[in-house]
Amino acid sequence: MEIRFLGTGTSTGVPQIGCRCMVCTSKDPRDNRLRCSALVRTDSGQNILIDCGPDFRQQMLQAGSPDLDAVLLTHVHYDHVGGIDDMRPYCGPHPNFPVYCQPNVAADLRARIPYSFSSHLYPGVPTFALYEIDDTQPFMVGSDLVTPLPVMHTKTMRITGYRIGPLSYITDCKALVDGTLEKMAGTDTLVINALRLTPHPSHMNLQQALDVIRTVRPRVAYLTHLCHQMGLHASVEPLLPDNVRIAFDGLTVHTP
């Protein structure tokens, strides 16, 4: 099983438009971050995309245009669903491409791209089968069991992380929902968001992410959904615990 980090940045990406800070002007390619997304290749051979943001086309080309079998969406924000129309090449050979998401995300997609759900489809539009999940119940994607990991993005916005086998993937989290830690027990590889060093109203900062990692106790953890205020990759990563790394775009990680 493996995960490829397609994008590890926050909603503005890194570099941020108009910014001349040391991170946004860094020559280290690890400091260039597209919007957050990942591709998981499961033990069964399926390729499952987690989130489909506005950089999806560029990410797929950089990854060598891999096959896709399904999409898991975490929530409705544009930086996580804004590239859904660019799935046209995948919907051609696979009409009604399977997308798994909460009911409110499904409703948003129907409103965002109504032409994909019309009774009279324009030739060439992407078409999707939306599978509305209950975030308290595991579900099957082909032969792979997926366990939702509900978290709070803000005090009122409940979104979904996912566990697939030994991998737990959480993004845009400010606080865990009761019961989510128990579902993460035994995680080997944890991916979790850490926006920046200072507190933020709707995302965990570095210390909050490290607190969760310390509780879950994975073999290894990767930080994602970073903004430029986290600092330089080369400067911050050496300060982290031995089992914590900063993910970067294009990184591929294999799990046991």
Backbone as JSON, one array per atom type, in Angstrom:
{
  "sequence": "MEIRFLGTGTSTGVPQIGCRCMVCTSKDPRDNRLRCSALVRTDSGQNILIDCGPDFRQQMLQAGSPDLDAVLLTHVHYDHVGGIDDMRPYCGPHPNFPVYCQPNVAADLRARIPYSFSSHLYPGVPTFALYEIDDTQPFMVGSDLVTPLPVMHTKTMRITGYRIGPLSYITDCKALVDGTLEKMAGTDTLVINALRLTPHPSHMNLQQALDVIRTVRPRVAYLTHLCHQMGLHASVEPLLPDNVRIAFDGLTVHTP",
  "N": [[0.84, -1.19, 0.0], [0.47, 2.28, -0.74], [0.93, 5.84, -0.46], [0.69, 8.75, -2.32], [1.56, 12.05, -2.14], [-0.15, 14.48, -3.58], [-0.68, 17.16, -3.35], [0.2, 19.5, -0.83], [-0.44, 21.84, 0.33], [-2.15, 24.74, 1.74], [-5.29, 26.55, 1.25], [-4.54, 28.73, -0.36], [-2.29, 27.85, -1.55], [1.31, 27.42, -1.9], [4.02, 28.98, -3.4], [2.27, 31.88, -2.11], [0.14, 34.06, -3.84], [1.54, 37.15, -4.63], [3.15, 37.3, -2.37], [6.3, 37.79, -0.81], [7.82, 36.48, 1.03], [10.3, 34.48, 2.84], [9.67, 31.82, 2.5], [7.85, 31.72, 0.35], [9.52, 32.59, -1.66], [11.42, 30.7, -1.76], [13.94, 28.49, -3.05], [13.89, 25.83, -2.72], [12.32, 22.98, -3.8], [10.57, 21.6, -2.15], [9.21, 23.48, -0.73], [7.28, 24.43, -2.39], [3.91, 24.24, -2.75], [1.06, 22.68, -3.88], [-2.57, 22.71, -3.8], [-4.23, 20.77, -1.25], [-4.18, 17.26, -1.55], [-4.33, 13.71, -2.14], [-3.16, 10.51, -3.34], [-4.04, 7.24, -2.97], [-2.82, 4.02, -3.21], [-4.13, 0.94, -2.88], [-3.83, -2.25, -1.16], [-5.29, -4.0, -2.68], [-4.94, -3.08, -5.18], [-6.35, -0.91, -6.09], [-6.66, 2.54, -7.06], [-7.22, 5.23, -5.16], [-8.42, 8.42, -4.93], [-8.01, 11.11, -2.73], [-9.73, 13.87, -2.19], [-10.22, 16.52, -4.58], [-8.97, 19.02, -5.73], [-8.48, 22.44, -7.04], [-6.05, 22.21, -8.36], [-5.97, 19.77, -9.56], [-5.7, 18.79, -12.27], [-3.04, 19.52, -12.99], [-1.7, 18.11, -10.98], [-2.3, 15.42, -11.63], [-1.04, 15.16, -14.11], [1.61, 15.57, -13.37], [1.94, 13.31, -11.84], [2.02, 11.35, -13.72], [-0.34, 10.69, -15.0], [-2.06, 8.66, -13.67], [-4.24, 5.74, -13.42], [-7.56, 5.96, -12.04], [-9.8, 4.82, -9.53], [-11.76, 5.56, -7.7], [-13.1, 8.34, -5.79], [-12.63, 9.99, -2.73], [-14.11, 12.46, -0.83], [-13.42, 15.1, 1.41], [-14.65, 17.47, 2.3], [-16.65, 20.43, 1.49], [-15.24, 22.68, 0.69], [-13.65, 24.86, -1.69], [-10.93, 24.43, -2.27], [-10.73, 21.74, -2.03], [-12.55, 20.51, -3.66], [-12.63, 21.82, -6.06], [-11.56, 20.98, -8.5], [-13.17, 19.14, -9.71], [-14.52, 19.09, -12.19], [-12.45, 18.69, -13.93], [-12.1, 16.0, -14.03], [-13.03, 14.87, -16.3], [-11.54, 13.29, -18.3], [-11.34, 10.89, -16.91], [-13.93, 10.16, -16.5], [-14.86, 9.55, -18.99], [-14.1, 6.84, -20.0], [-15.21, 5.61, -17.82], [-18.17, 6.0, -17.13], [-20.32, 7.7, -14.82], [-18.58, 7.99, -12.56], [-17.35, 6.81, -9.45], [-17.92, 8.6, -6.49], [-17.38, 9.3, -3.15], [-18.85, 10.71, -0.33], [-20.01, 13.03, 2.22], [-23.56, 13.76, 2.69], [-24.06, 16.58, 2.49], [-21.91, 17.43, 0.97], [-22.37, 16.09, -1.41], [-24.73, 17.39, -2.18], [-23.71, 19.94, -2.61], [-22.01, 19.46, -4.81], [-23.88, 18.8, -6.78], [-25.08, 21.27, -7.07], [-22.9, 22.82, -7.79], [-21.88, 21.78, -10.2], [-24.17, 21.45, -12.07], [-24.7, 20.6, -14.66], [-23.61, 18.1, -14.88], [-25.41, 16.41, -13.8], [-27.77, 16.57, -15.08], [-30.87, 15.75, -16.73], [-30.68, 15.73, -19.41], [-27.84, 15.3, -20.81], [-25.03, 17.2, -21.77], [-22.84, 16.47, -24.44], [-19.83, 14.93, -23.48], [-19.6, 15.92, -20.88], [-18.47, 15.5, -17.48], [-19.53, 12.69, -15.59], [-20.97, 11.44, -12.6], [-21.32, 9.01, -9.99], [-22.71, 9.55, -7.04], [-22.03, 8.57, -3.87], [-23.47, 8.71, -0.9], [-22.24, 8.95, 2.26], [-22.46, 7.71, 5.64], [-20.92, 9.15, 8.24], [-20.38, 7.79, 10.51], [-20.15, 5.17, 10.01], [-18.32, 2.43, 8.65], [-17.5, 1.76, 5.16], [-17.53, 0.15, 1.93], [-15.21, 0.44, -0.7], [-15.03, -0.81, -3.65], [-13.18, -3.64, -3.09], [-12.06, -2.72, -0.79], [-12.06, -1.74, 2.58], [-13.2, 1.2, 4.04], [-12.91, 3.52, 6.6], [-14.65, 6.15, 7.96], [-13.37, 9.14, 9.43], [-14.5, 11.31, 11.41], [-14.11, 14.8, 11.93], [-13.8, 18.14, 13.32], [-13.9, 21.05, 11.47], [-14.42, 23.73, 11.85], [-16.05, 25.23, 14.67], [-18.6, 24.47, 14.07], [-18.61, 23.04, 11.72], [-18.57, 19.93, 10.52], [-16.42, 17.58, 9.17], [-14.84, 15.06, 7.06], [-12.28, 12.76, 7.65], [-10.29, 9.92, 6.57], [-9.77, 6.42, 7.04], [-7.82, 3.89, 5.7], [-7.0, 0.72, 5.84], [-3.8, 0.48, 7.24], [-3.43, 3.18, 7.15], [-4.22, 6.44, 8.19], [-5.87, 9.37, 7.3], [-6.14, 12.74, 7.68], [-7.36, 15.96, 7.2], [-7.66, 19.56, 7.35], [-8.52, 19.83, 9.97], [-9.62, 21.05, 13.09], [-10.41, 20.14, 15.56], [-10.82, 16.92, 17.05], [-13.58, 14.65, 16.71], [-15.62, 13.07, 19.17], [-14.81, 9.71, 19.65], [-13.34, 9.41, 17.34], [-10.57, 9.15, 17.79], [-10.44, 6.56, 18.82], [-11.07, 5.09, 16.54], [-8.78, 5.43, 15.15], [-6.92, 3.9, 16.34], [-4.03, 1.87, 16.4], [-3.04, 2.78, 14.02], [-0.61, 2.86, 11.49], [0.59, 4.68, 9.7], [0.14, 8.03, 9.82], [-1.46, 10.78, 8.47], [-1.76, 14.18, 8.84], [-3.14, 17.45, 9.27], [-1.29, 20.49, 9.66], [-1.29, 23.66, 9.96], [0.28, 26.0, 10.52], [2.68, 27.68, 12.7], [1.54, 29.3, 14.69], [-1.63, 29.65, 16.51], [-4.81, 28.95, 14.88], [-8.15, 29.71, 13.79], [-9.61, 27.63, 12.51], [-8.04, 25.48, 11.79], [-5.66, 23.03, 12.9], [-2.66, 23.99, 14.54], [0.95, 23.56, 14.5], [1.74, 22.55, 17.08], [-0.68, 21.51, 18.09], [-1.21, 19.5, 16.22], [0.99, 17.84, 16.73], [0.33, 17.05, 19.3], [-1.88, 15.38, 18.85], [-0.63, 13.4, 17.33], [1.1, 12.36, 19.24], [-0.72, 11.17, 20.93], [-2.02, 9.24, 19.3], [0.12, 7.68, 18.45], [1.47, 6.67, 16.03], [3.59, 4.72, 13.82], [4.85, 6.37, 12.01], [4.37, 9.78, 11.11], [2.97, 12.25, 8.95], [2.96, 15.63, 8.11], [0.6, 17.78, 6.65], [-1.21, 20.11, 4.49], [-0.1, 22.72, 4.78], [0.71, 26.19, 5.33], [2.46, 29.16, 4.16], [3.36, 30.3, 6.47], [4.32, 28.37, 8.13], [7.01, 28.08, 7.88], [10.32, 27.4, 6.53], [10.75, 24.28, 4.93], [13.21, 22.89, 5.21], [14.18, 24.01, 7.55], [12.29, 23.59, 9.57], [11.62, 20.81, 9.7], [13.87, 19.34, 10.87], [13.5, 19.92, 13.56], [11.43, 18.46, 14.49], [9.81, 15.64, 16.2], [11.3, 12.32, 16.06], [9.7, 10.54, 14.6], [8.1, 12.09, 12.99], [7.41, 13.76, 10.03], [7.57, 16.28, 7.48], [5.32, 16.4, 4.91], [5.69, 16.63, 1.34], [4.97, 17.88, -1.94], [4.58, 15.36, -4.32], [5.88, 13.42, -2.89], [6.15, 9.98, -2.2], [4.98, 7.44, -0.17], [5.4, 4.31, 1.36], [3.44, 1.93, 3.08], [3.51, -0.59, 5.65]],
  "CA": [[0.0, 0.0, 0.0], [1.27, 3.49, -0.78], [0.25, 7.12, -0.61], [1.44, 9.81, -3.0], [1.06, 13.38, -1.8], [-0.31, 15.27, -4.8], [-0.6, 18.55, -2.91], [0.35, 19.56, 0.63], [-0.6, 23.23, 0.73], [-3.44, 25.23, 2.17], [-6.19, 26.99, 0.19], [-3.89, 29.67, -1.26], [-1.09, 27.25, -2.09], [2.6, 28.04, -1.58], [3.95, 30.35, -2.89], [1.01, 32.61, -2.13], [0.18, 35.17, -4.8], [1.92, 38.47, -4.13], [3.98, 37.24, -1.17], [7.74, 37.74, -1.05], [8.46, 35.98, 2.24], [11.39, 33.55, 2.54], [9.11, 30.54, 2.06], [7.27, 31.89, -0.98], [10.6, 32.81, -2.62], [12.4, 29.62, -1.57], [14.33, 27.7, -4.22], [13.7, 24.43, -2.36], [11.02, 22.54, -4.36], [9.69, 21.11, -1.08], [8.44, 24.61, -0.24], [6.22, 24.73, -3.35], [2.82, 23.35, -2.35], [-0.25, 22.78, -4.5], [-3.66, 22.49, -2.85], [-4.09, 19.47, -0.57], [-4.8, 16.08, -2.16], [-3.45, 12.53, -2.06], [-3.55, 9.33, -4.09], [-3.74, 6.03, -2.22], [-2.88, 2.74, -3.91], [-4.42, -0.02, -1.84], [-3.29, -3.6, -1.34], [-6.06, -4.68, -3.72], [-4.57, -2.52, -6.48], [-7.16, 0.25, -6.45], [-6.15, 3.89, -6.87], [-8.28, 6.03, -4.56], [-8.06, 9.83, -4.79], [-8.61, 11.83, -1.61], [-9.98, 15.27, -2.57], [-10.01, 16.86, -6.0], [-8.93, 20.48, -5.69], [-8.31, 23.16, -8.31], [-4.79, 21.84, -9.01], [-6.07, 18.35, -9.9], [-5.15, 18.49, -13.6], [-1.59, 19.61, -12.89], [-1.23, 17.02, -10.13], [-2.37, 14.16, -12.35], [0.0, 15.15, -15.13], [2.89, 15.39, -12.68], [2.0, 11.94, -11.34], [2.06, 10.41, -14.83], [-1.71, 10.35, -15.4], [-2.42, 7.32, -13.19], [-5.65, 5.36, -13.39], [-8.29, 6.21, -10.8], [-10.96, 3.93, -9.34], [-12.78, 6.2, -6.88], [-12.71, 9.57, -5.11], [-13.17, 10.29, -1.41], [-14.07, 13.89, -0.58], [-13.45, 15.4, 2.84], [-15.63, 18.52, 2.59], [-17.12, 21.17, 0.31], [-14.46, 23.87, 0.36], [-13.18, 24.88, -3.08], [-9.58, 23.88, -2.43], [-10.81, 20.29, -1.95], [-13.45, 19.97, -4.69], [-12.68, 22.73, -7.2], [-11.08, 20.39, -9.74], [-14.0, 17.98, -10.05], [-14.84, 19.08, -13.62], [-11.28, 18.2, -14.66], [-12.12, 14.54, -14.07], [-13.63, 14.45, -17.57], [-10.86, 12.16, -18.94], [-11.58, 9.66, -16.16], [-15.34, 9.8, -16.61], [-15.14, 9.04, -20.34], [-14.14, 5.37, -20.0], [-15.93, 5.12, -16.63], [-19.32, 6.86, -16.85], [-20.79, 7.64, -13.43], [-17.4, 7.71, -11.75], [-17.79, 6.77, -8.06], [-17.46, 9.62, -5.55], [-17.91, 9.04, -1.81], [-18.82, 11.97, 0.42], [-21.16, 13.31, 3.06], [-24.69, 14.28, 1.92], [-23.95, 18.01, 2.18], [-20.94, 17.57, -0.12], [-23.08, 15.66, -2.62], [-25.64, 18.47, -2.56], [-22.87, 21.02, -3.13], [-21.56, 19.09, -6.15], [-25.02, 18.9, -7.7], [-25.29, 22.7, -7.33], [-21.67, 23.38, -8.37], [-21.77, 21.34, -11.6], [-25.49, 20.87, -12.37], [-24.69, 20.0, -15.99], [-23.2, 16.69, -14.78], [-26.51, 15.64, -13.23], [-28.96, 16.92, -15.83], [-31.54, 14.65, -17.42], [-30.21, 15.8, -20.8], [-26.42, 15.58, -20.63], [-24.26, 17.72, -22.87], [-21.78, 15.49, -24.76], [-18.5, 15.15, -22.93], [-19.55, 16.37, -19.49], [-18.15, 14.43, -16.54], [-20.69, 12.17, -14.87], [-20.55, 10.84, -11.35], [-22.23, 8.33, -9.07], [-22.42, 10.08, -5.71], [-22.38, 7.67, -2.78], [-23.56, 9.51, 0.31], [-21.8, 8.11, 3.36], [-22.72, 8.02, 7.04], [-19.55, 9.22, 8.74], [-20.21, 6.94, 11.7], [-20.15, 3.77, 9.6], [-17.39, 2.04, 7.57], [-18.14, 1.4, 3.89], [-16.63, -0.52, 0.99], [-14.88, 0.97, -2.01], [-14.59, -2.05, -4.26], [-12.89, -4.65, -2.06], [-11.35, -2.07, 0.3], [-12.85, -1.17, 3.66], [-12.84, 2.57, 4.38], [-13.53, 3.97, 7.84], [-14.65, 7.61, 8.09], [-12.8, 9.72, 10.65], [-15.09, 12.64, 11.51], [-13.4, 15.83, 12.68], [-14.41, 19.45, 13.22], [-13.09, 22.04, 10.75], [-14.7, 24.87, 12.71], [-16.9, 24.78, 15.79], [-19.9, 24.0, 13.57], [-18.46, 22.33, 10.44], [-18.06, 18.57, 10.67], [-15.93, 17.07, 7.9], [-14.48, 13.65, 7.12], [-11.03, 12.12, 7.29], [-10.52, 8.53, 6.17], [-8.78, 5.39, 7.33], [-7.77, 2.76, 4.77], [-6.0, -0.2, 6.37], [-2.91, 1.05, 8.24], [-3.28, 4.61, 6.89], [-5.25, 7.4, 8.59], [-5.64, 10.63, 6.6], [-6.98, 13.81, 8.22], [-6.99, 17.31, 6.8], [-8.57, 20.67, 7.72], [-9.06, 19.54, 11.3], [-9.34, 21.9, 14.24], [-10.58, 19.3, 16.74], [-11.35, 15.59, 16.77], [-14.91, 14.3, 17.2], [-15.61, 11.95, 20.11], [-14.81, 8.41, 19.01], [-12.41, 9.34, 16.21], [-9.29, 8.61, 18.26], [-10.57, 5.1, 18.92], [-11.03, 4.54, 15.19], [-7.41, 5.57, 14.64], [-6.04, 3.03, 17.11], [-3.25, 0.94, 15.6], [-2.59, 3.41, 12.77], [0.83, 2.81, 11.23], [0.98, 5.91, 9.03], [-0.86, 9.07, 10.06], [-1.32, 12.06, 7.76], [-2.58, 15.12, 9.59], [-2.87, 18.84, 8.91], [-0.64, 21.4, 10.6], [-1.29, 24.82, 9.08], [1.36, 26.96, 10.79], [3.17, 27.6, 14.06], [0.63, 30.0, 15.6], [-3.01, 29.13, 16.47], [-5.7, 29.36, 13.79], [-9.51, 29.39, 14.24], [-10.27, 26.47, 11.89], [-7.07, 24.43, 11.51], [-4.66, 22.81, 13.93], [-1.3, 24.45, 14.31], [1.93, 22.5, 14.64], [1.7, 21.92, 18.39], [-1.91, 20.73, 18.2], [-1.02, 18.28, 15.43], [1.93, 16.98, 17.46], [-0.39, 16.47, 20.44], [-2.67, 14.26, 18.33], [0.32, 12.35, 16.95], [1.6, 11.76, 20.47], [-1.8, 10.33, 21.46], [-2.26, 8.11, 18.39], [1.36, 6.89, 18.47], [1.74, 5.93, 14.79], [5.01, 4.48, 13.54], [5.34, 7.58, 11.35], [3.32, 10.76, 10.81], [3.32, 13.25, 7.95], [2.19, 16.86, 8.21], [0.14, 18.29, 5.37], [-2.05, 21.31, 4.5], [0.73, 23.77, 5.36], [0.79, 27.49, 4.67], [3.82, 29.69, 4.15], [3.73, 30.72, 7.82], [4.95, 27.27, 8.86], [8.46, 28.23, 7.79], [11.0, 26.6, 5.52], [10.79, 22.84, 5.15], [14.54, 22.49, 5.67], [14.44, 24.53, 8.89], [11.32, 23.08, 10.55], [11.59, 19.35, 9.85], [14.84, 18.81, 11.84], [13.07, 20.2, 14.93], [10.29, 17.61, 14.81], [10.12, 14.32, 16.75], [11.93, 11.41, 15.09], [8.72, 9.85, 13.75], [7.23, 13.08, 12.34], [8.02, 14.4, 8.85], [6.73, 17.2, 6.71], [5.07, 15.91, 3.55], [5.88, 17.6, 0.26], [4.32, 17.47, -3.18], [5.27, 14.31, -5.06], [6.4, 12.39, -1.99], [5.42, 8.71, -2.16], [5.29, 6.72, 1.07], [4.89, 2.95, 1.41], [3.08, 1.47, 4.4], [3.7, -2.04, 5.76]],
  "C": [[0.88, 1.24, 0.0], [0.38, 4.71, -0.88], [1.2, 8.08, -1.3], [0.79, 11.14, -2.65], [1.04, 14.22, -3.08], [-0.19, 16.75, -4.51], [-0.58, 18.59, -1.39], [0.15, 20.98, 1.16], [-2.0, 23.57, 1.17], [-4.19, 25.85, 0.98], [-5.55, 27.97, -0.79], [-2.69, 29.05, -1.97], [0.15, 28.0, -1.62], [3.49, 27.9, -2.82], [2.55, 30.96, -3.01], [1.16, 33.8, -3.06], [0.54, 36.48, -4.09], [2.83, 38.47, -2.93], [5.45, 37.11, -1.55], [8.49, 37.27, 0.19], [9.5, 34.92, 1.86], [10.88, 32.2, 2.08], [8.59, 30.65, 0.64], [8.33, 32.14, -2.05], [11.69, 31.74, -2.53], [12.68, 28.9, -2.88], [14.2, 26.19, -3.95], [12.36, 23.96, -2.89], [10.06, 22.02, -3.3], [8.83, 22.23, -0.5], [7.38, 25.07, -1.23], [5.08, 23.74, -3.13], [1.53, 23.66, -3.11], [-1.31, 22.49, -3.45], [-3.75, 21.01, -2.46], [-4.89, 18.35, -1.25], [-3.81, 14.93, -2.06], [-4.05, 11.4, -2.88], [-3.09, 8.1, -3.33], [-3.88, 4.83, -3.13], [-3.0, 1.65, -2.87], [-3.79, -1.37, -2.15], [-4.03, -4.36, -2.45], [-5.74, -4.15, -5.12], [-5.41, -1.35, -6.93], [-6.39, 1.54, -6.22], [-7.31, 4.76, -6.4], [-7.75, 7.45, -4.34], [-8.76, 10.41, -3.57], [-8.58, 13.32, -1.94], [-9.52, 15.56, -3.99], [-10.06, 18.37, -6.13], [-8.64, 21.11, -7.04], [-7.0, 22.87, -9.03], [-4.8, 20.4, -9.52], [-5.41, 18.02, -11.24], [-3.63, 18.49, -13.56], [-1.02, 18.46, -12.07], [-1.25, 15.69, -10.85], [-1.3, 14.07, -13.43], [1.37, 14.93, -14.5], [3.06, 13.96, -12.17], [2.03, 10.91, -12.45], [0.71, 9.93, -15.29], [-2.11, 8.95, -14.96], [-3.9, 7.03, -13.36], [-6.25, 5.72, -12.05], [-9.49, 5.28, -10.74], [-12.07, 4.58, -8.54], [-12.19, 7.46, -6.26], [-13.4, 9.62, -3.75], [-13.03, 11.79, -1.2], [-14.22, 14.17, 0.91], [-14.5, 16.46, 3.18], [-15.8, 19.41, 1.36], [-16.23, 22.33, -0.09], [-13.76, 23.73, -0.99], [-11.82, 24.23, -3.24], [-9.57, 22.36, -2.32], [-11.74, 19.68, -2.99], [-13.42, 20.76, -6.0], [-12.2, 22.16, -8.52], [-11.97, 19.28, -10.27], [-14.36, 17.94, -11.54], [-13.67, 18.54, -14.44], [-11.16, 16.69, -14.65], [-12.74, 14.0, -15.36], [-12.89, 13.27, -18.22], [-11.07, 10.83, -18.21], [-13.04, 9.2, -16.27], [-15.69, 9.24, -17.99], [-15.2, 7.53, -20.38], [-14.91, 4.78, -18.83], [-17.09, 6.06, -16.33], [-19.83, 6.63, -15.42], [-19.66, 7.21, -12.5], [-17.77, 7.79, -10.28], [-17.1, 7.81, -7.17], [-18.16, 9.38, -4.22], [-17.76, 10.3, -0.96], [-20.04, 12.07, 1.33], [-22.31, 13.88, 2.22], [-24.59, 15.77, 1.57], [-22.94, 18.27, 1.07], [-21.59, 17.16, -1.45], [-24.02, 16.75, -3.11], [-24.87, 19.64, -3.16], [-22.41, 20.71, -4.56], [-22.69, 19.21, -7.17], [-25.31, 20.36, -8.04], [-24.1, 23.31, -8.06], [-21.54, 23.02, -9.85], [-23.1, 20.68, -12.01], [-25.54, 20.17, -13.73], [-24.25, 18.54, -15.98], [-24.33, 15.8, -14.27], [-27.84, 15.94, -13.92], [-29.59, 15.68, -16.46], [-31.16, 14.61, -18.89], [-28.75, 16.25, -20.76], [-25.79, 16.11, -21.91], [-23.12, 16.75, -23.17], [-20.44, 15.88, -24.14], [-18.45, 15.61, -21.49], [-19.16, 15.21, -18.59], [-19.4, 13.98, -15.8], [-20.22, 11.35, -13.68], [-21.69, 10.08, -10.68], [-21.85, 8.78, -7.68], [-22.94, 9.1, -4.66], [-22.32, 8.45, -1.47], [-23.29, 8.63, 1.53], [-22.36, 8.61, 4.69], [-21.36, 8.01, 7.72], [-19.34, 8.47, 10.05], [-20.05, 5.47, 11.33], [-19.09, 3.51, 8.52], [-18.18, 1.69, 6.31], [-17.07, 0.79, 2.99], [-16.44, 0.33, -0.26], [-14.26, -0.19, -2.77], [-14.38, -3.09, -3.17], [-12.16, -4.06, -0.86], [-12.31, -1.46, 1.31], [-12.31, 0.21, 4.0], [-13.61, 2.98, 5.63], [-13.49, 5.48, 7.91], [-14.08, 8.03, 9.45], [-13.34, 11.14, 10.78], [-14.27, 13.57, 12.39], [-14.15, 17.15, 12.5], [-13.43, 20.41, 12.55], [-13.2, 23.4, 11.47], [-15.55, 24.34, 13.85], [-18.19, 24.15, 15.31], [-19.78, 23.15, 12.31], [-17.79, 20.99, 10.66], [-17.67, 18.04, 9.3], [-15.37, 15.66, 8.11], [-13.04, 13.39, 6.74], [-11.32, 10.67, 6.97], [-9.39, 7.64, 6.66], [-8.93, 4.26, 6.32], [-6.66, 1.85, 5.26], [-5.14, 0.48, 7.42], [-2.75, 2.56, 8.14], [-4.47, 5.39, 7.4], [-4.89, 8.75, 7.99], [-6.65, 11.66, 7.09], [-6.47, 15.14, 7.72], [-8.05, 18.3, 7.26], [-9.22, 20.46, 9.08], [-8.66, 20.62, 12.29], [-9.45, 21.1, 15.53], [-11.16, 17.96, 16.32], [-12.75, 15.44, 17.35], [-14.77, 13.12, 18.16], [-15.7, 10.63, 19.33], [-13.82, 8.28, 17.87], [-11.06, 8.78, 16.63], [-9.33, 7.09, 18.34], [-10.5, 4.45, 17.55], [-9.63, 4.6, 14.58], [-6.44, 4.64, 15.36], [-5.32, 2.03, 16.2], [-2.8, 1.51, 14.26], [-1.07, 3.31, 12.65], [1.32, 4.14, 10.67], [-0.16, 6.92, 9.17], [-0.5, 10.31, 9.24], [-2.28, 13.03, 8.44], [-2.16, 16.55, 9.26], [-2.19, 19.6, 10.05], [-0.39, 22.7, 9.82], [-0.05, 25.7, 9.25], [1.8, 26.82, 12.24], [2.19, 28.21, 15.06], [-0.79, 29.45, 15.48], [-3.82, 29.72, 15.31], [-7.12, 28.95, 14.19], [-10.12, 28.12, 13.65], [-9.32, 25.34, 11.48], [-6.16, 24.24, 12.72], [-3.35, 23.47, 13.54], [-0.35, 23.29, 14.57], [1.82, 21.79, 15.99], [0.46, 21.05, 18.57], [-1.81, 19.43, 17.4], [-0.08, 17.32, 16.15], [1.27, 16.34, 18.68], [-1.23, 15.27, 20.0], [-1.74, 13.09, 17.98], [0.82, 11.62, 18.19], [0.55, 10.82, 21.09], [-2.01, 9.08, 20.61], [-1.08, 7.15, 18.37], [1.54, 6.05, 17.2], [3.24, 5.65, 14.68], [5.61, 5.73, 12.92], [4.15, 8.48, 11.05], [3.86, 11.78, 9.82], [2.39, 14.45, 8.08], [1.84, 17.37, 6.83], [-0.73, 19.52, 5.57], [-1.33, 22.46, 5.21], [0.57, 25.08, 4.6], [2.21, 28.03, 4.79], [4.29, 30.11, 5.54], [4.27, 29.57, 8.67], [6.47, 27.43, 8.88], [9.04, 27.3, 6.74], [11.02, 25.13, 5.89], [12.11, 22.42, 5.78], [14.84, 22.95, 7.09], [13.54, 23.88, 9.94], [11.44, 21.58, 10.77], [12.64, 18.82, 10.84], [14.45, 19.03, 13.29], [11.96, 19.27, 15.4], [10.74, 16.31, 15.49], [10.58, 13.36, 15.66], [10.94, 10.77, 14.13], [7.79, 10.79, 13.01], [8.01, 13.75, 11.21], [7.04, 15.39, 8.25], [6.57, 16.62, 5.31], [5.36, 17.02, 2.55], [5.29, 17.02, -1.01], [5.18, 16.46, -3.93], [5.86, 13.22, -4.2], [5.52, 11.15, -2.05], [5.92, 7.91, -0.97], [4.66, 5.34, 1.01], [4.59, 2.56, 2.85], [3.27, -0.05, 4.45], [2.47, -2.81, 5.33]]
}
